[in-house]
Coordinates of C-alpha atoms in Angstrom, one line a residue:
X294 CA 132.0 140.4 86.4
X295 CA 132.6 143.9 85.1
X296 CA 135.5 145.8 86.7
X297 CA 134.8 149.2 88.2
X298 CA 137.1 152.2 88.0
X299 CA 140.0 151.6 90.3
X300 CA 140.2 153.9 93.4
X301 CA 143.3 156.1 93.7
X302 CA 144.3 155.0 97.2
X303 CA 147.0 152.5 98.1
X304 CA 145.9 150.9 101.4
X305 CA 147.9 148.9 103.9
X306 CA 145.9 146.8 106.3
X307 CA 147.9 145.4 109.2
X308 CA 147.9 143.9 112.7
X309 CA 145.1 141.4 111.9
X310 CA 144.6 138.0 110.5
X311 CA 144.5 137.8 106.7
X312 CA 143.0 134.6 105.2
X313 CA 145.2 133.9 102.2
X314 CA 146.5 130.8 100.5
X315 CA 149.5 132.9 99.6
X316 CA 150.6 133.0 103.3
X317 CA 148.7 131.0 105.9
X318 CA 150.1 133.2 108.6
X319 CA 149.6 136.6 107.0
X320 CA 148.7 139.5 109.2
X321 CA 148.9 142.4 106.6
X322 CA 147.8 143.2 103.1
X323 CA 148.4 145.9 100.6
X324 CA 145.6 147.0 98.1
X325 CA 146.5 149.1 95.1
X326 CA 144.2 150.2 92.2
X327 CA 141.5 147.9 93.2
X328 CA 143.6 144.7 93.4
X329 CA 145.5 142.8 96.1
X330 CA 149.1 143.9 95.7
X331 CA 150.7 142.0 98.6
X332 CA 150.0 139.8 101.6
X333 CA 152.5 138.9 104.3
X334 CA 153.8 139.2 107.8
X335 CA 153.7 142.2 110.2
X336 CA 157.4 142.7 110.0
X337 CA 157.4 142.9 106.2
X338 CA 154.6 145.4 106.3
X339 CA 156.9 148.1 107.7
X340 CA 158.5 148.3 104.3
X341 CA 155.2 149.5 102.8
X342 CA 154.2 151.9 105.5
X343 CA 155.8 155.0 104.0
X344 CA 154.5 154.4 100.4
X345 CA 150.8 154.0 101.0
X346 CA 148.0 156.6 101.1
X347 CA 146.2 155.0 104.1
X348 CA 147.1 152.5 106.9
X349 CA 144.2 150.6 108.5
X350 CA 145.0 149.1 111.9
X351 CA 142.9 145.9 112.1
X352 CA 143.2 145.5 115.8
X353 CA 143.3 141.8 115.5
X354 CA 140.3 141.5 113.1
X355 CA 140.0 138.8 110.5
X356 CA 140.2 139.7 106.7
X357 CA 138.7 137.3 104.3
X358 CA 137.6 137.4 100.6
X359 CA 134.1 138.8 100.3
X360 CA 131.4 136.2 99.9
X361 CA 129.6 135.6 96.7
X362 CA 125.9 134.6 96.9
X363 CA 125.4 132.6 93.8
X364 CA 121.6 132.6 93.6
X365 CA 119.6 135.7 94.6
X366 CA 116.3 137.4 93.6
X367 CA 117.3 140.9 94.5
X368 CA 114.1 142.9 94.1
X369 CA 112.1 140.2 95.9
X370 CA 114.7 140.2 98.6
X371 CA 114.4 143.9 99.1
X372 CA 110.6 143.8 99.1
X373 CA 110.8 141.1 101.8
X374 CA 113.2 143.3 103.8
X375 CA 111.1 146.4 103.5
X376 CA 107.6 144.8 103.3
X377 CA 105.6 141.9 104.7
X378 CA 107.8 138.9 105.7
X379 CA 105.9 135.9 107.0
X380 CA 108.8 133.6 107.4
X381 CA 108.8 133.9 111.2
X382 CA 105.0 133.7 111.6
X383 CA 104.5 130.8 114.1
X384 CA 101.0 130.0 113.0
X385 CA 98.3 130.7 110.4
X386 CA 96.5 132.9 112.9
X387 CA 99.6 134.9 113.5
X388 CA 100.2 135.2 109.7
X389 CA 96.7 136.5 109.1
X390 CA 97.2 139.1 111.9
X391 CA 100.4 140.3 110.3
X392 CA 98.6 140.6 106.9
X393 CA 95.8 142.7 108.6
X394 CA 98.4 145.0 110.2
X395 CA 100.4 145.4 107.0
X396 CA 97.3 146.3 105.0
X397 CA 96.2 148.9 107.5
X398 CA 99.7 150.4 107.4
X399 CA 99.8 150.6 103.6
X400 CA 96.6 152.3 102.6
X401 CA 98.0 153.7 99.3
X402 CA 99.7 150.5 97.9
X403 CA 98.1 149.4 94.7
X404 CA 98.9 145.8 95.4
X405 CA 100.0 144.4 98.8
X406 CA 103.0 142.1 98.6
X407 CA 104.2 139.5 101.1
X408 CA 106.4 136.5 101.2
X409 CA 107.5 133.6 103.3
X410 CA 104.5 131.6 104.6
X411 CA 105.2 127.9 105.2
X412 CA 102.1 125.9 106.3
X413 CA 104.3 122.9 106.9
X414 CA 105.6 124.6 110.0
X415 CA 102.3 125.8 111.3
X416 CA 100.1 123.9 113.8
X417 CA 97.1 124.4 111.4
X418 CA 99.0 122.6 108.6
X419 CA 97.2 124.6 105.9
X420 CA 97.7 127.7 103.7
X421 CA 95.5 130.8 104.2
X422 CA 92.2 130.6 102.4
X423 CA 91.2 133.3 99.9
X424 CA 88.1 134.3 102.0
X425 CA 90.4 134.8 105.0
X426 CA 92.7 137.0 103.0
X427 CA 89.9 138.9 101.5
X428 CA 88.6 139.7 105.0
X429 CA 91.9 140.8 106.6
X430 CA 92.8 143.0 103.6
X431 CA 89.4 144.6 103.2
X432 CA 89.1 143.2 99.7
X433 CA 92.3 144.7 98.4
X434 CA 94.7 143.0 95.9
X435 CA 97.2 140.8 97.8
X436 CA 100.0 138.4 96.6
X437 CA 101.6 136.1 99.2
X438 CA 104.3 133.8 97.9
X439 CA 105.1 130.6 99.8
X440 CA 108.6 130.4 101.2
X441 CA 109.9 128.4 98.2
X442 CA 108.4 131.0 95.8
X443 CA 106.8 128.2 93.7
X444 CA 103.3 128.8 94.8
X445 CA 101.2 131.6 96.2
X446 CA 97.9 132.6 97.8
X447 CA 96.1 135.7 96.6
X448 CA 92.9 137.6 97.2
X449 CA 89.9 137.8 94.9
X450 CA 90.8 141.4 94.0
X451 CA 94.1 140.3 92.6
X452 CA 92.5 137.5 90.6
X453 CA 90.2 140.1 89.1
X454 CA 93.3 141.8 87.6
X455 CA 94.2 138.6 85.8
X456 CA 90.8 137.4 84.5
X457 CA 92.2 134.6 82.3
X458 CA 94.0 132.9 85.2
X459 CA 91.1 130.7 86.1
X460 CA 91.7 128.6 83.0
X461 CA 95.4 128.2 83.3
X462 CA 97.5 125.2 84.6
X463 CA 98.0 125.3 88.3
X464 CA 94.8 127.1 89.2
X465 CA 92.6 125.5 91.8
X466 CA 89.8 127.4 93.5
X467 CA 90.7 126.3 97.1
X468 CA 94.4 125.7 96.9
X469 CA 97.6 127.8 96.5
X470 CA 98.3 128.7 92.9
X471 CA 101.1 126.9 91.1
X472 CA 102.7 126.6 87.6
X473 CA 101.3 129.0 85.0
X474 CA 98.6 130.4 87.3
X475 CA 101.2 131.4 89.8
X476 CA 103.4 133.0 87.2
X477 CA 100.4 135.0 85.9
X478 CA 99.4 136.4 89.2
X479 CA 103.0 137.1 90.2
X480 CA 103.5 139.1 87.0
X481 CA 100.4 141.1 87.7
X482 CA 101.4 141.8 91.3
X483 CA 105.0 142.9 90.4
X484 CA 103.7 145.0 87.5
X485 CA 102.1 147.2 90.1
X486 CA 105.5 148.1 91.6
X487 CA 106.6 151.6 90.5
X488 CA 110.2 152.4 89.6
X489 CA 110.9 154.2 92.8
X490 CA 109.6 151.3 95.0
X491 CA 111.6 148.9 92.9
X492 CA 114.8 150.9 93.2
X493 CA 114.3 151.2 96.9
X494 CA 113.9 147.5 97.3
X495 CA 117.0 146.8 95.2
X496 CA 119.1 149.2 97.2
X497 CA 117.8 147.7 100.4
X498 CA 118.8 144.2 99.3
X499 CA 122.2 145.2 98.1
X500 CA 122.9 147.3 101.2
X501 CA 121.9 144.3 103.4
X502 CA 124.2 142.0 101.4
X503 CA 127.1 144.4 101.8
X504 CA 126.5 144.5 105.6
X505 CA 127.0 140.7 105.7
X506 CA 130.3 140.7 103.9
X507 CA 128.8 139.8 100.5
X508 CA 130.7 141.4 97.7
X509 CA 128.9 139.8 94.7
X510 CA 125.5 138.4 94.0
X511 CA 124.2 136.4 91.0
X512 CA 120.8 137.7 90.1
X513 CA 118.5 135.0 88.7
X514 CA 115.9 136.7 86.7
X515 CA 113.7 135.7 83.8
X516 CA 110.3 136.2 82.2
X517 CA 108.5 133.9 84.7
X518 CA 110.3 135.4 87.7
X519 CA 110.5 139.2 87.3
X520 CA 110.6 141.4 84.1
X521 CA 113.1 142.7 81.7
X522 CA 112.7 146.2 83.2
X523 CA 113.4 144.9 86.7
X524 CA 116.5 143.0 85.4
X525 CA 118.0 145.8 83.5
X526 CA 117.2 148.4 86.2
X527 CA 119.1 146.3 88.7
X528 CA 122.2 145.8 86.5
X529 CA 122.2 149.6 85.8
X530 CA 121.8 150.5 89.5
X531 CA 124.7 148.1 90.5
X532 CA 126.9 149.6 87.8
X533 CA 126.2 153.2 88.8
X534 CA 126.1 153.0 92.6
X535 CA 128.5 151.8 95.3
X536 CA 127.7 148.3 96.5
X537 CA 128.1 144.6 95.7
X538 CA 128.8 143.5 92.2
X539 CA 125.7 142.0 90.4
X540 CA 126.1 139.3 87.7
X541 CA 122.8 138.7 85.9
X542 CA 121.3 135.5 84.5
X543 CA 118.2 135.5 82.4
X544 CA 116.2 132.3 82.4
X545 CA 114.7 132.1 78.9
X546 CA 115.4 129.1 76.6
X547 CA 116.0 128.6 72.9
X548 CA 117.6 130.9 70.4
X549 CA 115.2 133.7 71.3
X550 CA 116.1 133.4 75.0
X551 CA 119.8 133.4 74.2
X552 CA 119.5 136.5 72.1
X553 CA 117.4 138.2 74.8
X554 CA 119.9 137.3 77.5
X555 CA 122.7 138.8 75.5
X556 CA 120.7 142.0 74.8
X557 CA 119.8 142.4 78.5
X558 CA 123.4 142.2 79.6
X559 CA 123.1 138.7 81.1
X560 CA 126.1 136.4 81.5
X561 CA 123.9 133.4 80.5
X562 CA 120.5 132.1 79.7
X563 CA 120.5 130.4 83.0
X564 CA 119.5 130.6 86.6
X565 CA 115.9 129.7 87.3
X566 CA 115.1 128.2 83.9
X567 CA 112.6 125.8 85.4
X568 CA 112.9 122.0 84.7
X569 CA 110.6 121.5 87.7
X570 CA 109.3 123.3 90.8
X571 CA 110.0 122.8 94.5
X572 CA 109.5 120.1 97.1
X573 CA 107.5 122.2 99.5
X574 CA 104.9 123.0 96.8
X575 CA 104.8 119.4 95.6
X576 CA 106.0 120.6 92.2
X577 CA 109.6 119.2 92.1
X578 CA 109.6 116.4 89.6
X579 CA 110.3 112.9 91.0
X580 CA 110.9 109.5 89.6
X581 CA 108.7 108.0 92.4
X582 CA 105.5 109.7 93.9
X583 CA 105.6 111.9 96.9
X584 CA 105.2 110.2 100.3
X585 CA 102.3 112.6 101.1
X586 CA 100.8 113.0 97.6
X587 CA 99.7 110.7 94.9
X588 CA 101.8 112.2 92.1
X589 CA 105.4 112.8 91.0
X590 CA 105.3 116.6 90.7
X591 CA 105.6 118.8 87.6
X592 CA 108.0 118.7 84.6
X593 CA 108.4 121.9 82.7
X594 CA 111.1 120.8 80.2
X595 CA 112.1 117.5 78.6
X596 CA 115.5 116.3 77.7
X597 CA 115.2 117.3 74.1
X598 CA 114.4 120.9 75.1
X599 CA 117.3 120.9 77.5
X600 CA 119.6 119.7 74.7
X601 CA 118.5 122.4 72.3
X602 CA 119.1 125.1 75.0
X603 CA 122.6 123.9 75.9
X604 CA 123.5 123.7 72.2
X605 CA 122.2 127.2 71.5
X606 CA 124.0 128.7 74.6
X607 CA 127.3 126.9 73.9
X608 CA 127.3 128.0 70.3
X609 CA 126.6 131.6 71.3
X610 CA 129.3 131.6 73.9
X611 CA 127.0 132.0 76.9
X612 CA 126.4 129.8 79.9
X613 CA 123.3 127.6 80.0
X614 CA 121.7 126.7 83.3
X615 CA 118.6 125.1 84.8
X616 CA 116.6 125.0 88.0
X617 CA 116.4 121.3 88.9
X618 CA 115.4 120.0 92.3
X619 CA 113.7 116.6 92.0
X620 CA 115.6 113.5 90.9
X621 CA 113.6 113.2 87.6
X622 CA 114.4 116.8 86.8
X623 CA 118.1 116.3 87.5
X624 CA 118.0 113.3 85.2
X625 CA 116.4 115.4 82.5
X626 CA 119.2 117.9 82.7
X627 CA 121.9 115.3 82.6
X628 CA 120.4 113.5 79.6
X629 CA 120.0 116.9 77.9
X630 CA 123.5 118.1 78.5
X631 CA 125.0 114.7 77.5
X632 CA 123.1 114.7 74.3
X633 CA 124.3 118.3 73.6
X634 CA 127.9 117.0 74.2
X635 CA 127.4 114.3 71.7
X636 CA 126.2 116.9 69.1
X637 CA 128.8 119.6 69.6
X638 CA 131.6 117.9 71.5
X639 CA 132.2 117.3 75.2
X640 CA 135.2 119.7 75.4
X641 CA 133.0 122.6 74.2
X642 CA 130.3 121.8 76.7
X643 CA 132.7 121.4 79.6
X644 CA 134.5 124.7 78.7
X645 CA 131.2 126.6 78.9
X646 CA 130.7 125.7 82.6
X647 CA 127.0 125.3 82.4
X648 CA 125.1 125.5 85.8
X649 CA 122.5 123.6 87.6
X650 CA 120.7 125.5 90.4
X651 CA 119.7 123.6 93.6
X652 CA 120.4 120.1 92.4
X653 CA 119.0 118.6 95.6
X654 CA 118.0 115.0 94.7
X655 CA 121.2 113.4 93.3
X656 CA 122.2 109.8 92.8
X657 CA 125.8 108.5 92.5
X658 CA 125.1 108.3 88.7
X659 CA 124.0 111.9 88.4
X660 CA 126.9 113.1 90.6
X661 CA 129.3 111.4 88.3
X662 CA 127.5 112.9 85.2
X663 CA 127.9 116.4 86.7
X664 CA 131.7 115.8 86.9
X665 CA 131.9 114.3 83.4
X666 CA 130.0 117.2 81.8
X667 CA 131.7 120.0 83.7
X668 CA 128.5 121.2 85.4
X669 CA 128.6 123.6 88.3
X670 CA 126.3 122.8 91.2
X671 CA 124.9 126.1 92.5
X672 CA 123.4 124.9 95.8
X673 CA 121.9 126.3 99.0
X674 CA 123.0 124.6 102.2
X675 CA 120.4 126.5 104.2
X676 CA 117.7 124.4 102.6
X677 CA 119.0 121.4 104.6
X678 CA 119.2 123.4 107.8
X679 CA 115.6 124.6 107.3
X680 CA 113.9 121.5 105.9
X681 CA 116.2 118.6 106.5
X682 CA 116.3 116.1 109.4
X683 CA 114.1 113.3 110.5
X684 CA 111.1 115.6 111.3
X685 CA 111.6 118.1 108.5
X686 CA 109.7 119.0 105.4
X687 CA 111.9 116.8 103.2
X688 CA 111.0 113.7 105.2
X689 CA 107.4 114.6 105.2
X690 CA 107.4 115.0 101.4
X691 CA 109.7 112.1 100.5
X692 CA 109.9 109.8 103.5
X693 CA 112.9 109.5 105.7
X694 CA 115.0 107.3 103.4
X695 CA 114.8 109.5 100.3
X696 CA 115.1 112.6 102.4
X697 CA 118.5 111.5 103.8
X698 CA 119.9 111.5 100.2
X699 CA 119.3 115.2 99.6
X700 CA 122.0 117.8 99.1
X701 CA 125.1 115.4 99.1
X702 CA 127.8 118.1 99.2
X703 CA 130.6 115.7 100.2
X704 CA 129.9 113.4 97.3
X705 CA 129.9 116.3 94.8
X706 CA 133.2 117.5 96.1
X707 CA 134.7 114.0 96.1
X708 CA 133.7 113.6 92.4
X709 CA 135.3 117.0 91.5
X710 CA 132.1 118.9 90.8
X711 CA 132.5 122.6 91.3
X712 CA 130.3 124.0 94.0
X713 CA 128.9 127.6 94.3
X714 CA 126.9 128.4 97.4
X715 CA 124.0 130.8 97.6
X716 CA 120.8 131.5 99.5
X717 CA 118.0 131.7 96.8
X718 CA 117.0 134.8 98.9
X719 CA 114.3 135.5 99.8
X720 CA 113.6 131.8 100.1
X721 CA 116.3 131.6 102.8
X722 CA 118.0 134.8 104.1
X723 CA 121.2 136.2 103.0
X724 CA 123.5 134.7 105.6
X725 CA 127.0 133.6 104.4
X726 CA 128.5 132.3 107.6
X727 CA 125.3 130.6 108.4
X728 CA 125.4 129.0 105.0
X729 CA 129.0 127.7 105.6
X730 CA 127.9 126.4 108.9
X731 CA 124.9 124.6 107.4
X732 CA 127.2 122.8 104.9
X733 CA 129.8 121.8 107.5
X734 CA 127.1 120.6 109.9
X735 CA 124.7 119.1 107.5
X736 CA 121.8 117.2 109.1
X737 CA 123.0 114.1 107.3
X738 CA 126.6 113.5 108.6
X739 CA 127.8 111.8 105.4
X740 CA 127.0 114.9 103.4
X741 CA 129.1 117.2 105.5
X742 CA 132.2 119.0 104.2
X743 CA 134.9 120.9 106.0
X744 CA 134.4 124.5 106.9
X745 CA 137.3 125.3 104.6
X746 CA 135.7 123.6 101.7
X747 CA 132.3 125.3 102.4
X748 CA 134.0 128.7 102.7
X749 CA 135.7 128.2 99.4
X750 CA 132.4 127.3 97.7
X751 CA 130.9 130.5 99.0
X752 CA 133.8 132.7 98.0
X753 CA 136.0 131.4 95.2
X754 CA 133.3 129.0 94.0
X755 CA 131.0 131.9 93.1
X756 CA 133.7 133.5 90.9
X757 CA 134.5 130.2 89.2
X758 CA 130.8 129.7 88.5
X759 CA 130.9 132.9 86.3
X760 CA 134.2 131.8 84.6
X761 CA 136.7 133.7 86.7
X762 CA 139.5 131.7 88.1
X763 CA 141.6 134.7 89.2
X764 CA 139.3 135.9 92.0
X765 CA 137.8 135.0 95.3
X766 CA 141.0 134.6 97.2
X767 CA 143.3 137.2 98.7
X768 CA 146.4 136.7 96.6
X769 CA 148.4 139.2 94.6
X770 CA 146.6 140.2 91.4
X771 CA 143.1 139.2 92.6
X772 CA 140.3 141.8 92.8
X773 CA 140.3 143.5 96.2
X774 CA 136.9 142.3 97.2
X775 CA 137.2 141.5 100.9
X776 CA 135.5 141.8 104.3
X777 CA 136.7 142.5 107.8
X778 CA 135.3 140.5 110.7
X779 CA 135.1 140.6 114.4
X780 CA 135.3 137.0 115.6
X781 CA 136.8 134.7 118.1
X782 CA 139.8 132.4 117.7
X783 CA 140.5 130.8 114.4
X784 CA 140.4 127.0 114.0
X785 CA 140.6 124.4 111.2
X786 CA 137.3 122.4 111.3
X787 CA 136.9 119.1 109.6
X788 CA 133.6 117.3 109.3
X789 CA 134.8 114.1 111.0
X790 CA 137.8 111.8 111.5
X791 CA 137.8 110.8 107.9
X792 CA 139.7 114.0 107.1
X793 CA 143.4 113.7 107.5
X794 CA 144.5 115.0 110.9
X795 CA 147.4 116.9 109.5
X796 CA 145.0 119.5 108.1
X797 CA 143.9 120.5 111.6
X798 CA 147.4 120.8 112.9
X799 CA 148.7 124.4 112.9
X800 CA 152.0 123.1 111.6
X801 CA 150.2 122.1 108.3
X802 CA 150.0 125.8 107.4
X803 CA 146.3 125.5 106.7
X804 CA 144.7 129.0 107.2
X805 CA 142.2 129.0 110.1
X806 CA 138.6 130.2 110.0
X807 CA 136.1 131.1 112.7
X808 CA 134.7 128.4 114.9
X809 CA 131.3 127.6 113.4
X810 CA 130.2 124.9 115.8
X811 CA 126.4 125.2 116.2
X812 CA 125.6 127.4 119.1
X813 CA 128.7 129.6 118.7
X814 CA 128.4 133.2 117.7
X815 CA 128.9 133.9 114.0
X816 CA 131.4 136.6 112.9
X817 CA 130.2 140.2 112.7
X818 CA 131.0 142.1 109.6
X819 CA 132.9 145.4 110.3
X820 CA 133.7 146.5 106.7
X821 CA 133.0 145.3 103.2
X822 CA 135.2 146.4 100.2
X823 CA 134.5 145.8 96.5
X824 CA 137.2 146.4 94.0
X825 CA 139.1 148.5 96.6
X826 CA 136.1 150.7 97.4
X827 CA 134.4 150.5 100.8
X828 CA 130.7 149.7 100.4
X829 CA 129.9 149.1 104.0
X830 CA 131.2 150.2 107.4
X831 CA 129.4 149.0 110.6
X832 CA 128.2 152.0 112.5
X833 CA 130.5 152.8 115.4
X834 CA 133.5 151.2 113.9

């Protein structure tokens, strides 16, 4: 993560609760030249009061490290925030009404863009048909991505802009578009976005992130997801304007992809480099067929291709990474990375900290392989909250028994696999405390982790995933990326009685965090600071 110019002020924050491993009872913190200079008690803070430029009275508020969202699609997030969001539509009929109203309100848009429909949650149990969309848009070009962004429905007018699409893989006349057909129509739709609209969407997404206490996002771009222009414009905007840090990953494989990732300013040829698709769209690649479909999904890469990519990235000094959701896709990644380690050495592969995005369908063997190969699991707990449980989409797609194995966060932690939490926004919303809650109260109890472990995965874990071990905690010398919260009393929450009782005893010196029991109110962000510079202040505070 690039460091920004340090602000001139030395700031003392006091009379609050500072979440710091350096002092579990800290109530004050000094920030100097964009770094944490000191944390400690209220009494010791008096010694700093005369030598600082500003004193902030926290009035009992909680200060924590800023969150890192380790998997974001920033422009798409901004377009969902400022455009048509169907994620809350309760039915197909309601979704079509929203599309009709949106089209009427946007008479000058070259292409109408929307996101978030999920037929699995609608009583009609089907996606919008093309003729229905043609009718409600008046025949205009429209692109509507499914909530997982691995399939889409479009109008006839948008298909006319991509005449070759009817002969590509993933095109079916009466079904949502997937695979190459989906990538082609998405590219055409996003090409219609002008620079001003794109910049407005990116600013909206980053401002929203800052308002939630998010200080860093990992942008997962690539030729099948966005465009080089979109990617470089976002990195440039983040470098020039006040807001969260943006770390870019470019998902293009092979030596050409590695070179392009470096030229574009990406940290790695990683992120959504697709080994498979998604469960909701029946494109995640499985060892055994779907419970509700007679096939095993879609494989985009094989183990040999994964090996070649890991070798190329490792030798170039860049991170490799893959999108893998289904168990067969995860096996492909493990086999590919292990073969790369045999070629160039396990120590080199481990040192590179290659990543796997999503990694939902894991077995004890693949969990152990992640630990052996030094892979970081970049995971999204909100997926379980949204689609897990006995009656959820996972159970519908896989059957209850397989569904219960998904997202085994506790097993990953026990094996020593580094975790980095994210949202995959706009697939699920930017919501850091909700993400921590989802991991701590996983729908499958044996996969739950403590709130403290989940919080660490969403703060320090994101920094470690980009190779930084000196950040993500409020300790002297760390970047001053922090958030201030209004919240209730602090507690130490463990997932169950298997966790040692000493850790929940105040005498243990374990720093407390907000009570995230389902039904309780989540903390409210009052201020977000990145490298010592304030990037968000809640109105009225």
